[in-house]
PDB file of C-alpha atoms in Angstrom:
ATOM      1  CA  MET A   6       1.097   6.783   7.207  1.00 39.00           C
ATOM      2  CA  VAL A   7       0.639  10.270   8.549  1.00 35.00           C
ATOM      3  CA  GLU A   8      -2.262  12.412   7.361  1.00 37.00           C
ATOM      4  CA  ARG A   9      -0.940  15.647   5.954  1.00 48.00           C
ATOM      5  CA  ASP A  10      -2.290  19.124   5.300  1.00 68.00           C
ATOM      6  CA  LEU A  11      -1.471  18.359   1.668  1.00 80.00           C
ATOM      7  CA  PRO A  12      -2.679  14.826   0.899  1.00 90.00           C
ATOM      8  CA  VAL A  13      -0.281  13.160  -1.520  1.00 95.00           C
ATOM      9  CA  THR A  14      -0.680   9.761  -3.149  1.00 97.00           C
ATOM     10  CA  ALA A  15       2.589   8.017  -3.959  1.00 98.00           C
ATOM     11  CA  ILE A  16       2.585   5.871  -7.081  1.00 98.00           C
ATOM     12  CA  VAL A  17       5.466   3.402  -6.897  1.00 98.00           C
ATOM     13  CA  LEU A  18       6.533   2.220 -10.351  1.00 96.00           C
ATOM     14  CA  CYS A  19       7.280  -1.514 -10.490  1.00 94.00           C
ATOM     15  CA  GLY A  20       6.197  -2.277 -14.045  1.00 84.00           C
ATOM     16  CA  GLY A  21       9.516  -2.613 -15.881  1.00 73.00           C
ATOM     17  CA  GLY A  22      10.590  -5.674 -17.813  1.00 62.00           C
ATOM     18  CA  GLY A  23      13.796  -6.337 -15.857  1.00 56.00           C
ATOM     19  CA  ARG A  24      15.851  -6.750 -19.038  1.00 61.00           C
ATOM     20  CA  ARG A  25      19.123  -6.002 -17.217  1.00 60.00           C
ATOM     21  CA  PHE A  26      18.158  -8.470 -14.483  1.00 57.00           C
ATOM     22  CA  ALA A  27      17.728 -11.450 -16.810  1.00 65.00           C
ATOM     23  CA  GLY A  28      13.986 -10.768 -16.906  1.00 68.00           C
ATOM     24  CA  ARG A  29      13.529 -10.946 -13.136  1.00 76.00           C
ATOM     25  CA  ASP A  30      11.174  -8.510 -11.426  1.00 87.00           C
ATOM     26  CA  LYS A  31      13.705  -5.944 -10.147  1.00 88.00           C
ATOM     27  CA  PRO A  32      11.742  -4.362  -7.283  1.00 93.00           C
ATOM     28  CA  LEU A  33      11.331  -7.835  -5.767  1.00 94.00           C
ATOM     29  CA  GLU A  34      15.099  -8.505  -5.740  1.00 90.00           C
ATOM     30  CA  LEU A  35      16.450  -8.725  -2.201  1.00 90.00           C
ATOM     31  CA  LEU A  36      18.544  -5.996  -0.608  1.00 87.00           C
ATOM     32  CA  SER A  37      19.661  -6.713   2.963  1.00 89.00           C
ATOM     33  CA  GLY A  38      17.148  -9.548   3.050  1.00 91.00           C
ATOM     34  CA  ARG A  39      14.143  -7.474   1.940  1.00 94.00           C
ATOM     35  CA  PRO A  40      12.708  -6.713  -1.517  1.00 95.00           C
ATOM     36  CA  LEU A  41      13.912  -3.411  -2.967  1.00 94.00           C
ATOM     37  CA  VAL A  42      10.348  -2.131  -3.108  1.00 97.00           C
ATOM     38  CA  SER A  43       9.900  -2.736   0.624  1.00 97.00           C
ATOM     39  CA  HIS A  44      12.740  -0.255   1.271  1.00 96.00           C
ATOM     40  CA  VAL A  45      10.948   2.299  -0.910  1.00 97.00           C
ATOM     41  CA  LEU A  46       7.618   1.708   0.829  1.00 98.00           C
ATOM     42  CA  ALA A  47       9.227   2.073   4.267  1.00 97.00           C
ATOM     43  CA  ARG A  48      10.758   5.404   3.236  1.00 96.00           C
ATOM     44  CA  LEU A  49       7.368   6.624   2.008  1.00 97.00           C
ATOM     45  CA  ALA A  50       5.499   5.575   5.154  1.00 94.00           C
ATOM     46  CA  ASP A  51       5.573   8.984   6.838  1.00 94.00           C
ATOM     47  CA  GLN A  52       5.543  11.008   3.622  1.00 95.00           C
ATOM     48  CA  ALA A  53       2.463   9.976   1.658  1.00 96.00           C
ATOM     49  CA  SER A  54      -1.177   9.842   2.702  1.00 94.00           C
ATOM     50  CA  SER A  55      -1.702   6.804   0.462  1.00 96.00           C
ATOM     51  CA  VAL A  56       0.344   4.501  -1.772  1.00 97.00           C
ATOM     52  CA  VAL A  57      -0.430   2.686  -5.016  1.00 98.00           C
ATOM     53  CA  ILE A  58       1.903   0.125  -6.586  1.00 98.00           C
ATOM     54  CA  SER A  59       1.996   0.000 -10.382  1.00 97.00           C
ATOM     55  CA  ALA A  60       3.088  -3.467 -11.559  1.00 95.00           C
ATOM     56  CA  ASN A  61       2.547  -5.618 -14.627  1.00 93.00           C
ATOM     57  CA  ARG A  62       3.505  -9.027 -13.239  1.00 92.00           C
ATOM     58  CA  SER A  63       4.068 -10.747  -9.879  1.00 93.00           C
ATOM     59  CA  LEU A  64       0.801  -9.136  -8.772  1.00 96.00           C
ATOM     60  CA  PRO A  65       0.188 -11.514  -5.812  1.00 96.00           C
ATOM     61  CA  GLU A  66       3.660 -10.693  -4.450  1.00 96.00           C
ATOM     62  CA  TYR A  67       3.048  -6.952  -4.705  1.00 97.00           C
ATOM     63  CA  ARG A  68      -0.392  -7.240  -3.078  1.00 97.00           C
ATOM     64  CA  GLN A  69       1.284  -8.746  -0.002  1.00 97.00           C
ATOM     65  CA  PHE A  70       2.577  -5.254   0.857  1.00 97.00           C
ATOM     66  CA  GLY A  71      -1.008  -4.204   1.613  1.00 97.00           C
ATOM     67  CA  PHE A  72      -1.455  -1.431  -0.963  1.00 97.00           C
ATOM     68  CA  PRO A  73      -3.622  -1.273  -4.095  1.00 97.00           C
ATOM     69  CA  VAL A  74      -1.830  -2.749  -7.111  1.00 97.00           C
ATOM     70  CA  VAL A  75      -2.673  -1.613 -10.634  1.00 97.00           C
ATOM     71  CA  LYS A  76      -1.597  -2.755 -14.111  1.00 95.00           C
ATOM     72  CA  ASP A  77      -0.777  -0.514 -17.052  1.00 92.00           C
ATOM     73  CA  GLN A  78      -3.709   0.210 -19.334  1.00 87.00           C
ATOM     74  CA  MET A  79      -1.291   0.807 -22.232  1.00 85.00           C
ATOM     75  CA  THR A  80       1.433  -1.784 -22.775  1.00 82.00           C
ATOM     76  CA  ASP A  81       5.072  -0.982 -23.561  1.00 81.00           C
ATOM     77  CA  SER A  82       4.580   2.697 -22.717  1.00 85.00           C
ATOM     78  CA  GLY A  83       7.171   3.090 -19.968  1.00 90.00           C
ATOM     79  CA  PRO A  84       6.857   4.709 -16.547  1.00 93.00           C
ATOM     80  CA  LEU A  85       4.202   7.197 -17.618  1.00 95.00           C
ATOM     81  CA  ALA A  86       1.819   4.283 -18.181  1.00 94.00           C
ATOM     82  CA  GLY A  87       2.319   3.420 -14.507  1.00 95.00           C
ATOM     83  CA  LEU A  88       1.393   6.976 -13.569  1.00 95.00           C
ATOM     84  CA  GLN A  89      -1.721   6.731 -15.740  1.00 95.00           C
ATOM     85  CA  ALA A  90      -2.742   3.426 -14.125  1.00 95.00           C
ATOM     86  CA  GLY A  91      -2.241   4.769 -10.603  1.00 95.00           C
ATOM     87  CA  LEU A  92      -4.402   7.807 -11.270  1.00 93.00           C
ATOM     88  CA  ALA A  93      -7.378   5.528 -11.854  1.00 91.00           C
ATOM     89  CA  VAL A  94      -7.497   4.481  -8.184  1.00 93.00           C
ATOM     90  CA  THR A  95      -6.769   7.716  -6.327  1.00 91.00           C
ATOM     91  CA  ASP A  96      -8.317  11.146  -6.073  1.00 89.00           C
ATOM     92  CA  ASP A  97      -5.703  13.134  -4.104  1.00 92.00           C
ATOM     93  CA  GLN A  98      -4.880  16.459  -5.733  1.00 91.00           C
ATOM     94  CA  TRP A  99      -1.139  15.843  -5.568  1.00 94.00           C
ATOM     95  CA  ILE A 100       0.665  12.778  -6.881  1.00 96.00           C
ATOM     96  CA  PHE A 101       4.217  11.699  -6.119  1.00 97.00           C
ATOM     97  CA  VAL A 102       5.841   9.220  -8.489  1.00 97.00           C
ATOM     98  CA  CYS A 103       8.975   7.195  -7.816  1.00 97.00           C
ATOM     99  CA  PRO A 104      10.595   3.945  -8.962  1.00 95.00           C
ATOM    100  CA  GLY A 105      10.209   0.784  -6.922  1.00 96.00           C
ATOM    101  CA  ASP A 106      13.932   0.057  -7.207  1.00 92.00           C
ATOM    102  CA  ALA A 107      15.218   3.211  -5.447  1.00 93.00           C
ATOM    103  CA  PRO A 108      15.944   1.984  -1.904  1.00 93.00           C
ATOM    104  CA  LEU A 109      17.725   5.177  -0.776  1.00 93.00           C
ATOM    105  CA  LEU A 110      14.806   7.521  -1.435  1.00 94.00           C
ATOM    106  CA  PRO A 111      15.082  10.410   1.068  1.00 95.00           C
ATOM    107  CA  VAL A 112      12.617  10.071   3.942  1.00 96.00           C
ATOM    108  CA  ASP A 113      11.732  13.778   3.630  1.00 96.00           C
ATOM    109  CA  LEU A 114      11.685  14.104  -0.156  1.00 97.00           C
ATOM    110  CA  ILE A 115       7.970  14.877  -0.580  1.00 96.00           C
ATOM    111  CA  GLU A 116       8.165  17.561   2.112  1.00 94.00           C
ATOM    112  CA  ARG A 117      11.186  19.097   0.397  1.00 95.00           C
ATOM    113  CA  LEU A 118       9.417  19.094  -2.959  1.00 95.00           C
ATOM    114  CA  THR A 119       6.330  20.782  -1.495  1.00 93.00           C
ATOM    115  CA  THR A 120       8.459  23.805  -0.565  1.00 90.00           C
ATOM    116  CA  ARG A 121       8.456  24.794  -4.246  1.00 91.00           C
ATOM    117  CA  LEU A 122       4.714  24.538  -4.766  1.00 87.00           C
ATOM    118  CA  ALA A 123       3.278  27.817  -5.952  1.00 80.00           C
ATOM    119  CA  SER A 124       0.540  29.006  -8.244  1.00 75.00           C
ATOM    120  CA  GLY A 125       1.376  28.147 -11.795  1.00 81.00           C
ATOM    121  CA  VAL A 126       3.684  25.240 -10.926  1.00 93.00           C
ATOM    122  CA  ASP A 127       2.502  21.942 -12.399  1.00 95.00           C
ATOM    123  CA  ALA A 128       5.260  19.700 -11.067  1.00 96.00           C
ATOM    124  CA  VAL A 129       8.304  19.727  -8.807  1.00 97.00           C
ATOM    125  CA  ILE A 130      11.324  17.485  -9.293  1.00 97.00           C
ATOM    126  CA  PRO A 131      14.579  17.085  -7.373  1.00 97.00           C
ATOM    127  CA  HIS A 132      17.959  17.995  -8.853  1.00 96.00           C
ATOM    128  CA  ASP A 133      20.883  16.023  -7.411  1.00 94.00           C
ATOM    129  CA  GLY A 134      23.523  18.590  -8.345  1.00 92.00           C
ATOM    130  CA  GLU A 135      24.335  16.842 -11.607  1.00 92.00           C
ATOM    131  CA  ARG A 136      20.967  16.396 -13.271  1.00 93.00           C
ATOM    132  CA  PRO A 137      17.220  16.559 -12.697  1.00 95.00           C
ATOM    133  CA  GLN A 138      15.673  13.350 -11.386  1.00 96.00           C
ATOM    134  CA  HIS A 139      12.499  13.129 -13.470  1.00 95.00           C
ATOM    135  CA  LEU A 140      11.298   9.817 -12.048  1.00 95.00           C
ATOM    136  CA  PHE A 141      10.885  11.346  -8.575  1.00 97.00           C
ATOM    137  CA  MET A 142       8.212  13.935  -9.289  1.00 97.00           C
ATOM    138  CA  LEU A 143       5.432  15.645  -7.380  1.00 97.00           C
ATOM    139  CA  LEU A 144       2.675  16.869  -9.650  1.00 95.00           C
ATOM    140  CA  LYS A 145      -0.863  18.184  -9.694  1.00 94.00           C
ATOM    141  CA  ARG A 146      -3.470  15.536 -10.360  1.00 92.00           C
ATOM    142  CA  GLN A 147      -5.212  17.631 -13.039  1.00 91.00           C
ATOM    143  CA  VAL A 148      -1.911  17.935 -14.909  1.00 91.00           C
ATOM    144  CA  ALA A 149      -1.067  14.263 -14.400  1.00 91.00           C
ATOM    145  CA  CYS A 150      -4.354  13.318 -16.027  1.00 88.00           C
ATOM    146  CA  GLY A 151      -3.016  14.863 -19.249  1.00 91.00           C
ATOM    147  CA  VAL A 152      -0.516  12.017 -19.540  1.00 94.00           C
ATOM    148  CA  THR A 153      -3.109   9.907 -21.381  1.00 93.00           C
ATOM    149  CA  ALA A 154      -3.120  12.190 -24.419  1.00 93.00           C
ATOM    150  CA  TYR A 155       0.678  12.161 -24.499  1.00 94.00           C
ATOM    151  CA  LEU A 156       0.757   8.350 -24.364  1.00 94.00           C
ATOM    152  CA  GLU A 157      -1.920   8.040 -27.041  1.00 93.00           C
ATOM    153  CA  GLN A 158       0.270  10.160 -29.339  1.00 93.00           C
ATOM    154  CA  GLY A 159       3.094   7.650 -28.877  1.00 93.00           C
ATOM    155  CA  GLY A 160       5.033   9.635 -26.280  1.00 93.00           C
ATOM    156  CA  ARG A 161       7.060   7.727 -23.723  1.00 92.00           C
ATOM    157  CA  SER A 162       9.784  10.065 -22.465  1.00 94.00           C
ATOM    158  CA  VAL A 163       9.173  11.434 -18.979  1.00 95.00           C
ATOM    159  CA  GLY A 164      11.531  14.343 -19.656  1.00 94.00           C
ATOM    160  CA  LYS A 165       9.777  15.335 -22.873  1.00 95.00           C
ATOM    161  CA  TRP A 166       6.370  15.151 -21.208  1.00 96.00           C
ATOM    162  CA  LEU A 167       7.573  17.327 -18.347  1.00 96.00           C
ATOM    163  CA  SER A 168       9.064  19.837 -20.805  1.00 94.00           C
ATOM    164  CA  GLY A 169       5.514  20.822 -21.732  1.00 93.00           C
ATOM    165  CA  LEU A 170       4.668  21.649 -18.108  1.00 95.00           C
ATOM    166  CA  GLU A 171       5.615  24.385 -15.661  1.00 95.00           C
ATOM    167  CA  VAL A 172       8.239  22.537 -13.606  1.00 96.00           C
ATOM    168  CA  ALA A 173      10.165  23.736 -10.554  1.00 96.00           C
ATOM    169  CA  GLU A 174      13.283  22.051  -9.209  1.00 95.00           C
ATOM    170  CA  VAL A 175      14.458  21.468  -5.655  1.00 95.00           C
ATOM    171  CA  SER A 176      18.142  20.973  -4.912  1.00 95.00           C
ATOM    172  CA  VAL A 177      18.811  17.608  -3.265  1.00 94.00           C
ATOM    173  CA  PRO A 178      22.587  17.385  -3.629  1.00 91.00           C
ATOM    174  CA  ASP A 179      23.048  13.675  -3.033  1.00 86.00           C
ATOM    175  CA  SER A 180      23.108  11.545  -6.171  1.00 76.00           C
ATOM    176  CA  ARG A 181      23.066   8.353  -4.040  1.00 85.00           C
ATOM    177  CA  ALA A 182      19.579   9.295  -2.832  1.00 89.00           C
ATOM    178  CA  PHE A 183      18.237   8.568  -6.316  1.00 92.00           C
ATOM    179  CA  THR A 184      20.101   5.326  -6.911  1.00 84.00           C
ATOM    180  CA  ASN A 185      18.097   3.054  -9.173  1.00 81.00           C
ATOM    181  CA  VAL A 186      19.204  -0.551  -8.939  1.00 74.00           C
ATOM    182  CA  ASN A 187      19.333  -1.600 -12.586  1.00 68.00           C
ATOM    183  CA  THR A 188      21.873  -4.445 -12.577  1.00 67.00           C
ATOM    184  CA  PRO A 189      23.062  -7.160 -10.200  1.00 64.00           C
ATOM    185  CA  GLU A 190      26.299  -5.177  -9.827  1.00 68.00           C
ATOM    186  CA  GLU A 191      24.359  -2.095  -8.695  1.00 68.00           C
ATOM    187  CA  LEU A 192      22.434  -4.264  -6.248  1.00 65.00           C
ATOM    188  CA  ALA A 193      25.729  -5.377  -4.725  1.00 67.00           C
ATOM    189  CA  GLN A 194      26.873  -1.742  -4.488  1.00 72.00           C
ATOM    190  CA  ALA A 195      23.582  -0.755  -2.816  1.00 67.00           C
ATOM    191  CA  GLU A 196      24.208  -3.353  -0.103  1.00 71.00           C
ATOM    192  CA  ARG A 197      27.062  -1.149   1.099  1.00 67.00           C
ATOM    193  CA  LEU A 198      24.833   1.938   1.267  1.00 67.00           C
ATOM    194  CA  VAL A 199      21.803   0.731   3.232  1.00 67.00           C
TER     195      VAL A 199
END
């Protein structure tokens, strides 16, 4: 990974239950012979100064990628619990969050998001031309630390949490870039895109 003027830790979210994959651990499903999460990690290699994987099972398999692996402190609390867990093992001032089942993540996404950093901005998210992509966010560590209070109040929605922050958007007009593989059918479709 390349050291940057703006150190950014990437927290890769792999903690879902895999309900639409018959309970299997989605980020470990194979795409072109490699786990989905390995595609994500490869695309982050030159973007982030460090990487943390947030997972709640298959921990030995995730540790084989050579990055710290953390478990949610709060169960059944969705992706924000993965953000909370990742914060416990990093001290970079900027945090990038993305799903572990998004194999087409742009290789310059963090750089593109940093173009909208300014005083008063808490977070930056991409917009694919149709909708904001909340699960691919760059945010200030001090703001991210506030996620604990939101979770303790029963909040789970990433969009609702972000609505309480000063958020900027960056146009990334390619909806395929944010493809989340949620079903076996989508995995088959992704094979044609990689």
